[in-house]
Tab-separated table of C-alpha atoms and ligand atoms in Angstrom:
chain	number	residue	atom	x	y	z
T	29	UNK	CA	93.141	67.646	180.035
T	30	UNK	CA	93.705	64.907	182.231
T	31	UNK	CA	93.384	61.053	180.853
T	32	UNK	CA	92.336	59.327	183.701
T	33	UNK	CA	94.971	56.273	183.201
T	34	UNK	CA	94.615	53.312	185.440
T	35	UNK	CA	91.686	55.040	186.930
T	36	UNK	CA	94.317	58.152	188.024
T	37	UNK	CA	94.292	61.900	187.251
T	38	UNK	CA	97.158	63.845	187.063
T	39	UNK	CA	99.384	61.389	185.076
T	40	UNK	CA	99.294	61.421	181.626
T	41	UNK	CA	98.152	64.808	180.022
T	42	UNK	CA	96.696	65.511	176.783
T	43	UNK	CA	96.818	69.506	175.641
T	44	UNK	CA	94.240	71.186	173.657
T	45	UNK	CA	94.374	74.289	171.495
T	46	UNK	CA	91.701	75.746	169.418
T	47	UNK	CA	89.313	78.734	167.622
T	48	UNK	CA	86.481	78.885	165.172
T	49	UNK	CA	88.458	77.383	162.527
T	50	UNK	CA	90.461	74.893	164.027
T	51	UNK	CA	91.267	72.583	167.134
T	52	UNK	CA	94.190	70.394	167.593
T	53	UNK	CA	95.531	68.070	170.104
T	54	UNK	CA	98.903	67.993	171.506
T	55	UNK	CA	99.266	63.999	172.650
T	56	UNK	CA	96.349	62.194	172.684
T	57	UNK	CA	97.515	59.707	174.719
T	58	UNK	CA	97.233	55.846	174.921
T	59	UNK	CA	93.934	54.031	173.082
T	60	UNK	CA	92.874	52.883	176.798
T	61	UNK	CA	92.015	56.415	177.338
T	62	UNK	CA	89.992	57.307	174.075
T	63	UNK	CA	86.574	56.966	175.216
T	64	UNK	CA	87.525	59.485	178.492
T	65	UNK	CA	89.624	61.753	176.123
T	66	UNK	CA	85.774	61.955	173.680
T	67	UNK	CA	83.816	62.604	176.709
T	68	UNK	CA	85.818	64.730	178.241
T	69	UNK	CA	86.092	66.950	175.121
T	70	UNK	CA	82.257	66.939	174.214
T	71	UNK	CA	81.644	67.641	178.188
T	72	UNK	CA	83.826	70.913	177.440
T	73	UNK	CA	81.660	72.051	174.971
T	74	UNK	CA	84.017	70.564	171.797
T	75	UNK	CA	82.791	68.562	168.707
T	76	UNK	CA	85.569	66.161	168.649
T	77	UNK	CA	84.755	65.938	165.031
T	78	UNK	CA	86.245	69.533	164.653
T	79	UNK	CA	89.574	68.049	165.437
T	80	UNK	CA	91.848	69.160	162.516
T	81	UNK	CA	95.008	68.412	163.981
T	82	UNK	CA	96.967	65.712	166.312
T	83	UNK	CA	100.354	66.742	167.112
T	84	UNK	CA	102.389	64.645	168.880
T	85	UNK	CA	105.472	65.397	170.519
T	86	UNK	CA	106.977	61.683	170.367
T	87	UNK	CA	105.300	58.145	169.626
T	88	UNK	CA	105.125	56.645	172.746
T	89	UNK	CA	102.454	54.585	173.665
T	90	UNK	CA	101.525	56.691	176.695
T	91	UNK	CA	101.497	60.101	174.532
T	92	UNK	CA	100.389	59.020	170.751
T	93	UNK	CA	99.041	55.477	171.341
T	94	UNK	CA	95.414	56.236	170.580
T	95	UNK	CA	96.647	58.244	167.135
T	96	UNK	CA	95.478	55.427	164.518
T	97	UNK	CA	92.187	54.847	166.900
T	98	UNK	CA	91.458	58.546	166.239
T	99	UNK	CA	92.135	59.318	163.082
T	100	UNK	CA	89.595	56.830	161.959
T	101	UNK	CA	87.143	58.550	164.339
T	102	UNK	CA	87.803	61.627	163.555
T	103	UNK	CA	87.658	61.988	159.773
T	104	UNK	CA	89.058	65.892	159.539
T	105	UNK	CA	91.780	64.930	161.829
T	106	UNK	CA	95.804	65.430	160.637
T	107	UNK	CA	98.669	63.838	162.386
T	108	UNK	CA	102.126	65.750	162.547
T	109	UNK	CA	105.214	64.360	164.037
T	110	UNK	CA	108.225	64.120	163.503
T	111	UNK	CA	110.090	62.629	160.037
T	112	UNK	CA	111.948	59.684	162.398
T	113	UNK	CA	108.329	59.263	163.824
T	114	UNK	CA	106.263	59.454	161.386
T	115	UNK	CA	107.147	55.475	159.612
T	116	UNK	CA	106.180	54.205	162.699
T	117	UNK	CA	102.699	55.304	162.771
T	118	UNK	CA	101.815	53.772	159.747
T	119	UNK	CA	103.408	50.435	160.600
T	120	UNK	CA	103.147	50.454	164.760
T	121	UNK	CA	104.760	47.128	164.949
T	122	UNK	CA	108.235	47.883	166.001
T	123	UNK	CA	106.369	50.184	168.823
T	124	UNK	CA	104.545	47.759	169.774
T	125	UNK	CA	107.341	45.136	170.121
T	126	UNK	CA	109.190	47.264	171.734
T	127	UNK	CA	106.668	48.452	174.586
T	128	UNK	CA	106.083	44.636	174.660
T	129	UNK	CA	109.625	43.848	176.048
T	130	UNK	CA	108.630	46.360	178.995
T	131	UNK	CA	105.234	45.729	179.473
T	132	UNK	CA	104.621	42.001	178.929
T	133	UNK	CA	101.560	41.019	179.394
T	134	UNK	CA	100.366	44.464	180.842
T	135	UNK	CA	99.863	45.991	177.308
T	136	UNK	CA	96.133	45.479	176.743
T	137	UNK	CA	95.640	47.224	180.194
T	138	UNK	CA	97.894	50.295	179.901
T	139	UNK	CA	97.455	51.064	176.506
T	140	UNK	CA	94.604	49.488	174.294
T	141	UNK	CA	95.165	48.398	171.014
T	142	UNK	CA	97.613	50.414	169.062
T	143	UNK	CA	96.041	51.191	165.330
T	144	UNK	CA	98.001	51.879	162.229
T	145	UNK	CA	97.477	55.582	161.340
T	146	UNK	CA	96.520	55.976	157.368
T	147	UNK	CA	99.990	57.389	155.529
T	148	UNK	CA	98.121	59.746	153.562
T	149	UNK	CA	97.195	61.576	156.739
T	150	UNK	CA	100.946	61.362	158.624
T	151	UNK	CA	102.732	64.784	158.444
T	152	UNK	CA	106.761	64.980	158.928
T	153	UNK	CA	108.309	67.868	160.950
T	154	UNK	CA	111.447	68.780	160.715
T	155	UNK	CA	113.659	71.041	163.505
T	156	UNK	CA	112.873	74.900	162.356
T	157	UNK	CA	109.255	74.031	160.878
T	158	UNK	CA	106.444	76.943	161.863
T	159	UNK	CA	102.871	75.419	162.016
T	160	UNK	CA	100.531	77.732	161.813
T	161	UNK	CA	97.304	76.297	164.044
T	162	UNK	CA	94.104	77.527	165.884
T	163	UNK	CA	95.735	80.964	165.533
T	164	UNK	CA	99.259	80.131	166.736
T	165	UNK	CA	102.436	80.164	165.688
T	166	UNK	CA	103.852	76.985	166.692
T	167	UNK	CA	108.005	76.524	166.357
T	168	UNK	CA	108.568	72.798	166.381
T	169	UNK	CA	112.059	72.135	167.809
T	170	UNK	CA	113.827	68.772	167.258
T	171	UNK	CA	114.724	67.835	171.211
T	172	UNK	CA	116.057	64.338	171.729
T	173	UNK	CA	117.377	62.147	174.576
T	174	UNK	CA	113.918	60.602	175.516
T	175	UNK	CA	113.276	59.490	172.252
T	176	UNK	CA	115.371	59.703	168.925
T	177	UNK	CA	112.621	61.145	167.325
T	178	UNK	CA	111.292	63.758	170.185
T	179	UNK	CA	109.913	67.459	169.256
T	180	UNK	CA	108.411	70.210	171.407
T	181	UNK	CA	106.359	72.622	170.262
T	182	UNK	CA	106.653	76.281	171.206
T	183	UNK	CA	103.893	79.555	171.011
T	184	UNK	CA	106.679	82.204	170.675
T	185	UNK	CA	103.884	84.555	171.291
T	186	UNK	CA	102.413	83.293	174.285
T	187	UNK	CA	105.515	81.547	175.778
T	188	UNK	CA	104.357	77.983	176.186
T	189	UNK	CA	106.284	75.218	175.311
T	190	UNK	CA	104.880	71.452	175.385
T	191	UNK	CA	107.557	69.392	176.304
T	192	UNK	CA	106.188	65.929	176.117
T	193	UNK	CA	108.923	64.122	178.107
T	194	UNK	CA	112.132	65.806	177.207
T	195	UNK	CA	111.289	68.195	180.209
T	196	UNK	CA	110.734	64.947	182.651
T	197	UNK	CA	108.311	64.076	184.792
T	198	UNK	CA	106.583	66.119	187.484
T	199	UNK	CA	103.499	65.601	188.839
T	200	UNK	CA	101.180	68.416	190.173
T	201	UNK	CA	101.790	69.833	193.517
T	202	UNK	CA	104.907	67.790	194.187
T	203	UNK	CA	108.113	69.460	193.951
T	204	UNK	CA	110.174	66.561	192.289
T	205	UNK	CA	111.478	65.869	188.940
T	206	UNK	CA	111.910	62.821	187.876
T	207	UNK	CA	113.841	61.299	185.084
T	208	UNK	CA	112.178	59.391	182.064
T	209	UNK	CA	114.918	57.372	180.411
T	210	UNK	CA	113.031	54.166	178.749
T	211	UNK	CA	115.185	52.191	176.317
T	212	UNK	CA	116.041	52.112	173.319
T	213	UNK	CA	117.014	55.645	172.404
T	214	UNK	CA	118.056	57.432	175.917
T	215	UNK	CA	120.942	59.380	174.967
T	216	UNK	CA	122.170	61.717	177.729
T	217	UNK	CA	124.423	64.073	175.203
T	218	UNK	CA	121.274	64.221	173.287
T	219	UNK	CA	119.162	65.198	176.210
T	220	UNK	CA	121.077	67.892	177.728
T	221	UNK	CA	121.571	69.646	174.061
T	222	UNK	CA	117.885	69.468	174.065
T	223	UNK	CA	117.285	70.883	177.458
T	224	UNK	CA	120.008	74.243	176.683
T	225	UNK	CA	117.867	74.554	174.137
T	226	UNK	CA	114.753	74.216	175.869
T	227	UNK	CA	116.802	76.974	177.874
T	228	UNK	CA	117.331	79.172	175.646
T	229	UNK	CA	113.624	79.390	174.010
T	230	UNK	CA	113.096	81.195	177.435
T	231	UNK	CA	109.681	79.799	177.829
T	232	UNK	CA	107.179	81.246	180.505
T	233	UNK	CA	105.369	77.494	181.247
T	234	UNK	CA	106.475	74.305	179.991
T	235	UNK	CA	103.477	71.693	179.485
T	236	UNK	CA	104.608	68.370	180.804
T	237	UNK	CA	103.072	64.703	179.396
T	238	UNK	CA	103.678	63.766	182.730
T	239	UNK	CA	101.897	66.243	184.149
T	240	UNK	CA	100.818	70.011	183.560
T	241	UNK	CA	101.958	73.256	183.874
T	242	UNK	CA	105.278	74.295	185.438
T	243	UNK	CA	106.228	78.071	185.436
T	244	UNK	CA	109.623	77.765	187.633
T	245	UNK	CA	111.567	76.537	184.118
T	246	UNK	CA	115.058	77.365	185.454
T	247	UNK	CA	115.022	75.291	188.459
T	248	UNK	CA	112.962	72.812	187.158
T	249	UNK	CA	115.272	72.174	184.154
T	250	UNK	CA	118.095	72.087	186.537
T	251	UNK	CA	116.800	69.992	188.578
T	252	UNK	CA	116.256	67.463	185.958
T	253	UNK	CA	119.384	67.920	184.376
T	254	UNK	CA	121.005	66.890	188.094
T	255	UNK	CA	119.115	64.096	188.471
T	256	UNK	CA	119.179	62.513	184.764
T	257	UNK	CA	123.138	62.522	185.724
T	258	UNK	CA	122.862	61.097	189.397
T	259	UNK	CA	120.633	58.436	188.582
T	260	UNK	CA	122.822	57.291	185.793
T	261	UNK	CA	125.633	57.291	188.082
T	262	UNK	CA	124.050	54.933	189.914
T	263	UNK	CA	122.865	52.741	187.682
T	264	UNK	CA	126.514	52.293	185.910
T	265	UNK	CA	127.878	52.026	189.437
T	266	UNK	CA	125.920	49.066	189.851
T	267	UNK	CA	126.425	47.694	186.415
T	268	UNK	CA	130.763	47.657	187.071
T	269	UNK	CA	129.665	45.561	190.486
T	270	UNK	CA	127.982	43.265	188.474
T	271	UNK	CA	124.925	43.196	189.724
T	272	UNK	CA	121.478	42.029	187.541
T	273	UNK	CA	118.767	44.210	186.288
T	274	UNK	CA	116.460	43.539	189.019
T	275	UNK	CA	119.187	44.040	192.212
T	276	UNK	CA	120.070	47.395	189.982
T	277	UNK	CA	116.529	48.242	190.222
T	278	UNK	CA	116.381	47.212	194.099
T	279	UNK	CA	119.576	49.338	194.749
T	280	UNK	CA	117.956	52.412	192.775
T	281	UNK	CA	114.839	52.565	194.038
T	282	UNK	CA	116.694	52.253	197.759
T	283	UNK	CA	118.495	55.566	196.968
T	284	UNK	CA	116.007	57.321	195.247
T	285	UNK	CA	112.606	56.808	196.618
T	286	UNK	CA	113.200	58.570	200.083
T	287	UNK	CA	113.808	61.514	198.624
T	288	UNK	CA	110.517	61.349	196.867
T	289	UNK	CA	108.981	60.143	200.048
T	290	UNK	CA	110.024	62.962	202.304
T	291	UNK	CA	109.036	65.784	199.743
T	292	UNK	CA	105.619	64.527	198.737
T	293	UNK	CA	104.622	63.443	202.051
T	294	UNK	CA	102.078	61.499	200.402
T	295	UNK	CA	102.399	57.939	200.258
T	296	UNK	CA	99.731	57.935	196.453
T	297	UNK	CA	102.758	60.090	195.298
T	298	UNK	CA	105.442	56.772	194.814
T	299	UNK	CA	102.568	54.714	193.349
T	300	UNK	CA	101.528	57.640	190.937
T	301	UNK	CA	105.417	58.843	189.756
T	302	UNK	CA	105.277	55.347	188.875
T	303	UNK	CA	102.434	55.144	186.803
T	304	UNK	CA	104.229	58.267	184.884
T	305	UNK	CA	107.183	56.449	184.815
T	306	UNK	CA	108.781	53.492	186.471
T	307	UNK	CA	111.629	51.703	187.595
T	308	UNK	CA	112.283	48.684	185.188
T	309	UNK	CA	111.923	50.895	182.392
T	310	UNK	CA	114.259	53.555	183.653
T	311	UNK	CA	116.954	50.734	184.863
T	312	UNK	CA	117.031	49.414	181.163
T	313	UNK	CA	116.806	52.752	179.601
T	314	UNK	CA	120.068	53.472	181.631
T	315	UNK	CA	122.005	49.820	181.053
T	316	UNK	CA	121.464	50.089	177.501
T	317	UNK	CA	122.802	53.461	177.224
T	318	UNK	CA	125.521	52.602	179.255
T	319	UNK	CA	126.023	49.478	177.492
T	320	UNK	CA	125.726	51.170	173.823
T	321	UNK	CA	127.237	54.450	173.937
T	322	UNK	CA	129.700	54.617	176.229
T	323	UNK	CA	131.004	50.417	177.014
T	324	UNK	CA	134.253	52.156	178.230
T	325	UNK	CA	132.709	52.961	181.545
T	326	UNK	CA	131.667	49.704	182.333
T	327	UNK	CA	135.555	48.819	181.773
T	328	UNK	CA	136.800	51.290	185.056
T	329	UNK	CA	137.452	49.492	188.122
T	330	UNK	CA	134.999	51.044	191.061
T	331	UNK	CA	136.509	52.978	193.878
T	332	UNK	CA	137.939	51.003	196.191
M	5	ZN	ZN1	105.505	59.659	178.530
């Protein structure tokens, strides 16, 4: 399903599984999306009141937002996710601070209001768990990098894996990966771990947040893999010159957006990759990361 987010398809998915006993959704995505996400379900022929489960992959905003909204619609609904998540959704506020040093005064718009989901109906998963749910057998693997507390779930069976935002971003019909690295917990060790991983699951299709179905996994992992490195290159390259946050930005965008440009060939496709995911967020994912983990790169001199 698409959310239509800032009035866009395409960007922010939400994944639905079901049979006669049970349905449950893979990211609902953000509270400013709720009333499409309803009518979008009922329009398909679901009762959103048979929603049993709610599994989220991570609790961004963009993917999990609308989780306390929903649970007090939907009465039968469950909400797994995993143990570092799961504190969070009962008391949103660090969340919510967080997105707030991003966002500013953008947060109403993007995302709605963020409710606190009841603790009695939070369930923690841990790497190795099996859910059993609307006839699958999902493996929930811990994957993070993106976020410290980041899980994909995987249908052995069927060979689908949804990757939330550990797989990055690619938008439909445009072959280009991009990297999601928001602050605070982008940890590049972390991510590739989770990605060899990701790897080695094999999976036919992986199910992207940000957005849909890609079957070419090898490249597509590669690809992201190259580009989570080269953009971080850049970014500490910048940071040893000393330049701010916003000329880093500048200087990014200047060596990464042609590349977009000249494979999309459609000039909706810079404004959309950045609804998925932008700049300023990226840039201080990066400088953090730089800044936290590994302070003895900012120390060597650049090339002369
Ligand atoms: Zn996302």
């Amino acid at each position: 399903m698409s959310l239509p987010f800032l009035g866009e398809h395409g960007i922010i998915g939400s994944y639905l599984i079901t049979d006669e006993r049970q349905t449950a959704l893979i990211d609902p995505g953000p509270t400013s999306t709720v009333t499409a996400l309803l009518s979008e379900l009922r329009e398909a022929g679901f009762d959103p009141e048979a929603i049993t489960h709610i599994l989220l992959t991570h609790i961004h905003l963009d993917h999990a937002g609308a989780t306390g909204t929903l649970a007090r619609l939907l009465p039968q609904a469950q909400v797994y996710v995993h143990s570092q998540g799961a504190p969070h959704l009962v008391d949103p506020s660090k969340v919510i601070a967080s997105a707030s040093r991003i966002y500013g005064e953008q947060m109403p718009t993007l995302w709605g209001e963020v409710e606190a989901v009841p603790a009695e109906r939070v369930h923690s998963l841990e790497d190795g768990n099996v859910l059993t749910v609307a006839g699958r057998r999902l493996e929930v693997h811990y994957t993070p990098g993106h976020a410290i507390h980041h899980i994909i779930f995987f249908d052995v069976h069927s060979g689908e894996l949804f990757a939330g935002d550990v797989a990055g971003v690619r938008l439909q019909d445009v072959d280009y990966v991009r990297p999601p690295t928001p602050p605070p917990d982008l940890d590049l060790e972390a991510w590739f771990e989770s990605l060899s991983r990701i790897s080695r699951l094999r999976p036919d299709v992986l199910y992207l947040g940000h957005f849909g179905p890609t079957r070419d996994v090898t490249r597509h992992i590669a690809n992201l893999r190259e580009r989570l490195i080269a953009w971080g290159e850049i970014v500490l390259q910048a940071m040893r010159e000393g330049k701010s946050e916003e000329e880093i930005r500048e200087h990014l965008i200047a060596k990464t957006q042609p590349e977009l440009e000249r494979v999309a060939r459609d000039p909706q496709a810079i404004k959309r990759y950045d609804l998925a995911t932008n700049y300023p967020m990226t840039v201080q994912g990066y400088m953090r990361y730089w800044r936290k983990k590994h302070p003895e790169r900012l120390q060597e001199s650049p090339p002369a």
